[in-house]
mmCIF file of C-alpha atoms and ligand atoms in Angstrom:
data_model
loop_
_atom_site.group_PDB
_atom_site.id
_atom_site.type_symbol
_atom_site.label_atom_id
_atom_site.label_comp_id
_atom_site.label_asym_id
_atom_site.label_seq_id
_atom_site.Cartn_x
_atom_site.Cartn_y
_atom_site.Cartn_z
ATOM 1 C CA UNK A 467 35.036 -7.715 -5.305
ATOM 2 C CA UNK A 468 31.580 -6.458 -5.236
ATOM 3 C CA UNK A 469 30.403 -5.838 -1.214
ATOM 4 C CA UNK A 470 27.562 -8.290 -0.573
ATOM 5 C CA UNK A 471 24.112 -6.608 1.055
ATOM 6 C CA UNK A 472 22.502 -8.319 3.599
ATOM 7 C CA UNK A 473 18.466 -7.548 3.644
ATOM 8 C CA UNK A 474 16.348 -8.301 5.671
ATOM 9 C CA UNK A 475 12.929 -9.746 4.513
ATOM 10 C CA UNK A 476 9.634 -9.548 6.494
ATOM 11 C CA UNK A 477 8.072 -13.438 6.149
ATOM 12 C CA UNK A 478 4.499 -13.241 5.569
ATOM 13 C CA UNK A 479 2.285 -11.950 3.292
ATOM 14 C CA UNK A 480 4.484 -9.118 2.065
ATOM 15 C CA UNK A 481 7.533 -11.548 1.365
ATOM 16 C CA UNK A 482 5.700 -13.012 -2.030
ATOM 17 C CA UNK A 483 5.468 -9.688 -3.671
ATOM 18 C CA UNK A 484 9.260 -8.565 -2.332
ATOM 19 C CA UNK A 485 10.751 -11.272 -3.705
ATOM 20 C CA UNK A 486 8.498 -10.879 -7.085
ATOM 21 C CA UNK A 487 10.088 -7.157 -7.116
ATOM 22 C CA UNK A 488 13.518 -7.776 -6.791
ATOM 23 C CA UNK A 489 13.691 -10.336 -8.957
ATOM 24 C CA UNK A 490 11.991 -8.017 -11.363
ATOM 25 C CA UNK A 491 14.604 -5.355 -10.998
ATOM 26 C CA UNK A 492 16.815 -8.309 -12.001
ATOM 27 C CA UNK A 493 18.329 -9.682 -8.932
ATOM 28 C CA UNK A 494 18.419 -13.920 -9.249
ATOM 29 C CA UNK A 495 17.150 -15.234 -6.536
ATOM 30 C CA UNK A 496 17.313 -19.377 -5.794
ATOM 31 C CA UNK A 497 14.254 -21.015 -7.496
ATOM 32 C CA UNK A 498 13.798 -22.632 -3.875
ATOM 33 C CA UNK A 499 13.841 -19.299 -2.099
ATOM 34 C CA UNK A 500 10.016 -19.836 -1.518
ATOM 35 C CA UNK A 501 10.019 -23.184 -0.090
ATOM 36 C CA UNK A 502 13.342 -22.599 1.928
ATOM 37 C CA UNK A 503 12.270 -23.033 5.966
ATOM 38 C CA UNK A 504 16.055 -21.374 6.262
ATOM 39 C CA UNK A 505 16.534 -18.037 8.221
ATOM 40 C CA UNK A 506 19.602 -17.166 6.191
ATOM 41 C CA UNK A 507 19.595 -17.489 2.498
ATOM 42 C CA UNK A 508 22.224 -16.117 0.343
ATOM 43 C CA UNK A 509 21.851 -15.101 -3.166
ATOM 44 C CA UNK A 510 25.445 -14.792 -4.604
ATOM 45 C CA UNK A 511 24.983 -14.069 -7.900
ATOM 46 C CA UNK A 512 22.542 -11.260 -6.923
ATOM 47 C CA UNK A 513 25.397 -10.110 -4.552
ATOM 48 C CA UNK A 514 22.238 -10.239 -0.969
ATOM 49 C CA UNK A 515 21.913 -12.514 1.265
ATOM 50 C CA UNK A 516 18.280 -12.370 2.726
ATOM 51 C CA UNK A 517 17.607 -12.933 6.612
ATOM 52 C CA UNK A 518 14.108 -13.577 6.978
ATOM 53 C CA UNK A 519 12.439 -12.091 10.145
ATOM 54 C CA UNK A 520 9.207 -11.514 11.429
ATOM 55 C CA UNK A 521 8.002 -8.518 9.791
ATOM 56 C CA UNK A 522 7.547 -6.059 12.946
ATOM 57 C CA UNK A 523 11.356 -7.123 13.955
ATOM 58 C CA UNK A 524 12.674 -5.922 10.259
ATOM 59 C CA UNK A 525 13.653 -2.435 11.456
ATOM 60 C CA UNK A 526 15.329 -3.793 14.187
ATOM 61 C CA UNK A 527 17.513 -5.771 12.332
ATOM 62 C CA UNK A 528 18.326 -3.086 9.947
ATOM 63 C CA UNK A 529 18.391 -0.090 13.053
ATOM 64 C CA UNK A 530 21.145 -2.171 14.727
ATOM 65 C CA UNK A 531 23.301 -2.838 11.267
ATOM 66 C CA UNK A 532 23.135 -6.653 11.091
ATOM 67 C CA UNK A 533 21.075 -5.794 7.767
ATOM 68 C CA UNK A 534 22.021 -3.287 5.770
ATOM 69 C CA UNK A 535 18.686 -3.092 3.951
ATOM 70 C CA UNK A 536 15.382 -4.231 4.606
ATOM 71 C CA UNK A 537 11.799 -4.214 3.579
ATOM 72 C CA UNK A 538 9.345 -3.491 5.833
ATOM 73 C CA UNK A 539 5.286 -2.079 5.780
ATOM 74 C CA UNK A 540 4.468 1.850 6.582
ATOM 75 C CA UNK A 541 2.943 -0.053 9.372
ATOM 76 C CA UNK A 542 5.353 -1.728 11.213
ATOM 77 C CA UNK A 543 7.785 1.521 10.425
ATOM 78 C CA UNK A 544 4.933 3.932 12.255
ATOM 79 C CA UNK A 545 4.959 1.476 15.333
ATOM 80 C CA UNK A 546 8.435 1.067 15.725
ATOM 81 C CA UNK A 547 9.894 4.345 14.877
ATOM 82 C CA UNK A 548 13.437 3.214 14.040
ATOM 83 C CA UNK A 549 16.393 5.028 13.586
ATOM 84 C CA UNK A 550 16.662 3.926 9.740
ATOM 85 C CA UNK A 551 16.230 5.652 6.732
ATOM 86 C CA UNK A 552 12.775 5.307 4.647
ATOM 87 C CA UNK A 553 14.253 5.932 1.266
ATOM 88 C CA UNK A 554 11.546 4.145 -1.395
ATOM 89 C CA UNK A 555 7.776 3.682 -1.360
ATOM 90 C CA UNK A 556 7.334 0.105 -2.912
ATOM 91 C CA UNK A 557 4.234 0.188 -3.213
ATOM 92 C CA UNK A 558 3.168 -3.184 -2.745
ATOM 93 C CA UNK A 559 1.286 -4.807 0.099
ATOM 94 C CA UNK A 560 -1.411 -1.949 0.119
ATOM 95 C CA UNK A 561 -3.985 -2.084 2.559
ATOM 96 C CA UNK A 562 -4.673 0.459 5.529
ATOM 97 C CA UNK A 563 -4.902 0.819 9.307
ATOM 98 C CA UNK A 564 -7.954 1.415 10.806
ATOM 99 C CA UNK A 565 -10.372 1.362 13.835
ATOM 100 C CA UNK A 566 -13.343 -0.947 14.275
ATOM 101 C CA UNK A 567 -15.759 -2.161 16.372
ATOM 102 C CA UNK A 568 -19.573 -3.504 16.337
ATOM 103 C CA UNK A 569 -22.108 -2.116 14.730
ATOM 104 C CA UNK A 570 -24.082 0.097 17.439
ATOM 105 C CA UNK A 571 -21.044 -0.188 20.234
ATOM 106 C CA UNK A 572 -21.183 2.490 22.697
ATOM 107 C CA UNK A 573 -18.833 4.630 21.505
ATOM 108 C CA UNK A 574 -18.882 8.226 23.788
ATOM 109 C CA UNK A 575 -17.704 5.607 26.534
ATOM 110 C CA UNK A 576 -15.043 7.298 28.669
ATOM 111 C CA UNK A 577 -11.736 5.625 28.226
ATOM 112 C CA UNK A 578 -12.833 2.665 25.935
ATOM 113 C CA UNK A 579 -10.578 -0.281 25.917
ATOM 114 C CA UNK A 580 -8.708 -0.559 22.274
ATOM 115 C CA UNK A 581 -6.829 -3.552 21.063
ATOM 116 C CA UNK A 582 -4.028 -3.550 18.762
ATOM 117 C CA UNK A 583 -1.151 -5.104 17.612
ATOM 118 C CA UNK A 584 -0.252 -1.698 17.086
ATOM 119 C CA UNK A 585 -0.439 -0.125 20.478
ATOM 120 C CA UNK A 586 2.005 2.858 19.778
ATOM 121 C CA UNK A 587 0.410 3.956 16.562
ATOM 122 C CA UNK A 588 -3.149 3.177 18.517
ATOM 123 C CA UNK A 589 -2.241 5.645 21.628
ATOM 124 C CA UNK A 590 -0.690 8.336 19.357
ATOM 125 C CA UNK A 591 -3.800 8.183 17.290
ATOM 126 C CA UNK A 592 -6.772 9.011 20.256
ATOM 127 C CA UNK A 593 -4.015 11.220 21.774
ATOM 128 C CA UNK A 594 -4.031 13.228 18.640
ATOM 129 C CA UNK A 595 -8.096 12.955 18.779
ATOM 130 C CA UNK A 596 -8.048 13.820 22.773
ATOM 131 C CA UNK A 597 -9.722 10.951 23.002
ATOM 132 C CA UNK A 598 -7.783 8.924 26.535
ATOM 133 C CA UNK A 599 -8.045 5.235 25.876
ATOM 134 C CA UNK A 600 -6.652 2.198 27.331
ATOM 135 C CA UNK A 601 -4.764 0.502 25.010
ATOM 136 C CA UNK A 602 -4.429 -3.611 24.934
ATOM 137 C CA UNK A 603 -1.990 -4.646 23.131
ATOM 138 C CA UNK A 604 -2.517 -8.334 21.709
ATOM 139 C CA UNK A 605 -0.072 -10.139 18.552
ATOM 140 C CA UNK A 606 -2.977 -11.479 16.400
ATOM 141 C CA UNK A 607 -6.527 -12.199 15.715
ATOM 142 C CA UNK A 608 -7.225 -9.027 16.952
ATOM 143 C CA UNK A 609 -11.037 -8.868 15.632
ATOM 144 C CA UNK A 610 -11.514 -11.601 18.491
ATOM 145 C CA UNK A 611 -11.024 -8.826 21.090
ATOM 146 C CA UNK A 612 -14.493 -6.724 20.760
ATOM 147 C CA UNK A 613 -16.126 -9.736 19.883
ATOM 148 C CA UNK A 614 -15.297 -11.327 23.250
ATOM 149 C CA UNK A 615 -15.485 -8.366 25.862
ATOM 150 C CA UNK A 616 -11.945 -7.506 25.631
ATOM 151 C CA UNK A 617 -11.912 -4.206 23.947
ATOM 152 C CA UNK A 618 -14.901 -1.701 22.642
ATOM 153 C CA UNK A 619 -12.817 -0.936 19.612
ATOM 154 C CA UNK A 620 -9.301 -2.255 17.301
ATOM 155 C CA UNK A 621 -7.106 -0.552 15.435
ATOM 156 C CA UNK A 622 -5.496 -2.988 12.880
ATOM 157 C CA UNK A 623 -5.009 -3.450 9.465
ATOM 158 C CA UNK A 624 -7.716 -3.697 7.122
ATOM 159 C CA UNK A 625 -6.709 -5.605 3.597
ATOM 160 C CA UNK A 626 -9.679 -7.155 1.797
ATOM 161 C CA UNK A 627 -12.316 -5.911 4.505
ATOM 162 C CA UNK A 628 -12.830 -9.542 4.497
ATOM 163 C CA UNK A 629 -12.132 -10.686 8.387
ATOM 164 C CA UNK A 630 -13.951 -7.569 9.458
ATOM 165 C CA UNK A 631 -17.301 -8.470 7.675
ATOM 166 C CA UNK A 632 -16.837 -11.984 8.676
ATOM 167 C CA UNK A 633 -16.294 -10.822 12.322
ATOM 168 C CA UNK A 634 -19.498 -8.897 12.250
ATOM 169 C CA UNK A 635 -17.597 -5.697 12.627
ATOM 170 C CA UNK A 636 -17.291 -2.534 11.034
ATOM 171 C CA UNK A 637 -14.985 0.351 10.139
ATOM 172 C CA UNK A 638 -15.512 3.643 12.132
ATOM 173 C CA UNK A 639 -12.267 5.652 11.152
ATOM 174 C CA UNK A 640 -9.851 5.250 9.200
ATOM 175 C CA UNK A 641 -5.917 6.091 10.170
ATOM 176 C CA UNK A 642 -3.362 5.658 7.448
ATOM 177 C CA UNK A 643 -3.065 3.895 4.036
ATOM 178 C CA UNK A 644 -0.215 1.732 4.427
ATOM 179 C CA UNK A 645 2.714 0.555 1.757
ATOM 180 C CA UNK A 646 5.941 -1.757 1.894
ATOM 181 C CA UNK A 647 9.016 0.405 2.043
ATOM 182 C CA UNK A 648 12.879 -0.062 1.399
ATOM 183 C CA UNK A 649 14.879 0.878 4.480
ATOM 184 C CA UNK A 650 18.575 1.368 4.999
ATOM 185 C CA UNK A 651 21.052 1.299 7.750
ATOM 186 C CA UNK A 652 22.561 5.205 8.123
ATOM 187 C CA UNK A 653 25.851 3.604 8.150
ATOM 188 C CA UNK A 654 25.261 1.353 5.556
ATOM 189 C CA UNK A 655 24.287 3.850 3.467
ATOM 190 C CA UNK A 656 27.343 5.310 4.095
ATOM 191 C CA UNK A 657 29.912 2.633 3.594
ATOM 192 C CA UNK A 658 28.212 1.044 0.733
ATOM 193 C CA UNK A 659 26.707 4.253 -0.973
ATOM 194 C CA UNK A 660 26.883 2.645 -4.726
ATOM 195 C CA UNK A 661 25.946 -0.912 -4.206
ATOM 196 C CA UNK A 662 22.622 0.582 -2.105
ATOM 197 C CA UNK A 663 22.075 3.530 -4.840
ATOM 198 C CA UNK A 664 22.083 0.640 -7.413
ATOM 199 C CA UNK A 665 19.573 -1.299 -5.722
ATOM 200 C CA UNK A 666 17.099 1.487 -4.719
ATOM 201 C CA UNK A 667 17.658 3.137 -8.160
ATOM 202 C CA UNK A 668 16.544 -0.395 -9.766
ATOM 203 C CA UNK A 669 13.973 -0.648 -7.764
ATOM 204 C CA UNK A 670 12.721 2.756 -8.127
ATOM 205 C CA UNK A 671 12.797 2.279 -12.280
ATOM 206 C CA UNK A 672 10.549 -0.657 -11.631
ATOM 207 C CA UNK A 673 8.072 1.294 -9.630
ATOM 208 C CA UNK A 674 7.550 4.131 -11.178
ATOM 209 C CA UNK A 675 7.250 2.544 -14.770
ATOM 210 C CA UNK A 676 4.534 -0.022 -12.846
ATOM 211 C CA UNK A 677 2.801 3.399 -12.085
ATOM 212 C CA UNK A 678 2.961 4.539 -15.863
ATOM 213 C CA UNK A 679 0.899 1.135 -16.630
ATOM 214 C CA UNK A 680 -1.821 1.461 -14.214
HETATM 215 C C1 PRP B 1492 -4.233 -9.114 9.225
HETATM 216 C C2 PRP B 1492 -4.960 -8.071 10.028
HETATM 217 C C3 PRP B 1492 -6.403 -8.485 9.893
HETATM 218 C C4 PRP B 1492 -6.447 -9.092 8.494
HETATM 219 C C5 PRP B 1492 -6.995 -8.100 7.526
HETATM 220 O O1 PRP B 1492 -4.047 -10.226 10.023
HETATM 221 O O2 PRP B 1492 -4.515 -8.057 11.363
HETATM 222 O O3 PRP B 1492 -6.740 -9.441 10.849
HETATM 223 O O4 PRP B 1492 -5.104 -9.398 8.127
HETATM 224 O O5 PRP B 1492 -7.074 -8.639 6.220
HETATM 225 P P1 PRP B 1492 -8.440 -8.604 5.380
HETATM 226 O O6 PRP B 1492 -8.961 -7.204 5.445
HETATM 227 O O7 PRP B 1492 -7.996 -8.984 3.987
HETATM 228 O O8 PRP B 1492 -9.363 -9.598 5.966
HETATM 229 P P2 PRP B 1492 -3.056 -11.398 9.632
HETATM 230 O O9 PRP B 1492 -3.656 -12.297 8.618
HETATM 231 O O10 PRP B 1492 -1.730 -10.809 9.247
HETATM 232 O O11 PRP B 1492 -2.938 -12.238 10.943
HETATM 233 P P3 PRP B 1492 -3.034 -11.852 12.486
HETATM 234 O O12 PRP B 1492 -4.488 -11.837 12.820
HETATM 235 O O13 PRP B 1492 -2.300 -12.938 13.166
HETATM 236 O O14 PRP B 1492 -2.411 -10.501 12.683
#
């Protein structure tokens, strides 16, 4: 019988163009996998079954082995720093991380306060600048932060550029362009070598050949 792979699926705005991609690299997935409000959702004649977590908790799920697989953004995998192999750019979800702030902020200030949803990525970042910062951590809406007295600067993601210009903020540096990745479980990898190969080799196919198109 053919192992079933459990993945774990970041809900969000990554999860439309996952699910578009694996069904592309011909895994069926329930037509009401979209408007499911279930957790657990198993796809039996694709031989997954999908949790669906928060996307910063999806290399969690798949570091501790209750997913074998998981998708998950460069993002998330540069905060976390989980013990779980990277092993395919999907290159969907683009967008990058960045820092921001207002227009004209006083920015030699010694130890400025930065806000981030990222606040690992955000101290690494001025450390590797020798910049010391006090870093805020916060779990949205993070363009709120400057605009309120909170913080002189962010570092989030930046997608459209939209919520920046509409927050009367702008970009000062730029960090890291960011991706969706397919991550595996070390011992995962192990036990189910050939079902995983499959399913990374699949998807692999499919994104290179969407490269040759562009
Ligand atoms: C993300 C990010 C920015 C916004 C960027 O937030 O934190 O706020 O999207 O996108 P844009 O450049 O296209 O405007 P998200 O919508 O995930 O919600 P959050 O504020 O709760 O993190």
């Amino acid at each position: 019988m053919n192992t079933v792979l459990t993945m774990a699926m970041p809900k969000g705005r990554i999860f439309e163009e996952a699910v578009d991609l694996l069904r592309q690299a011909g895994y069926p997935l329930p037509p009401e996998f979209e408007e499911s409000r279930k957790l657990i959702i198993d796809a039996p004649e694709a031989g997954l079954r999908f949790i669906l977590a928060k996307p910063m908790d999806v290399p969690t799920y798949v570091e501790h082995g209750v997913a074998d697989i998981g998708i998950a953004g460069k993002d998330v995998m540069l905060e976390e720093e989980r013990d779980v192999y990277e092993v395919l750019d999907l290159k969907i979800s683009a967008c990058y991380l960045a820092v921001a702030g207002l227009p004209g902020g006083n920015y030699q200030k010694v130890a400025p306060k930065i806000a981030s949803k990222y606040p690992n990525v955000a101290s690494h970042y001025f450390r590797e600048q020798g910049q010391q910062v006090e870093v805020i951590k916060l779990n949205g809406s993070i363009e709120l932060a400057p605009l309120i007295g909170l913080a002189d600067r962010i570092v989030d993601i930046v997608s459209t550029g939209r919520t920046l210009k509409e927050n009367g903020l702008v970009e000062l540096e730029k960090i890291a362009d960011i991706t969706s990745r397919l991550i595996v479980n070390p011992a995962s990898y192990r036990l189910h070598a050939m079902r995983i190969n499959e399913l990374v080799e699949r998807m692999r196919k499919l994104v290179e050949n969407k490269g040759d198109v562009q």
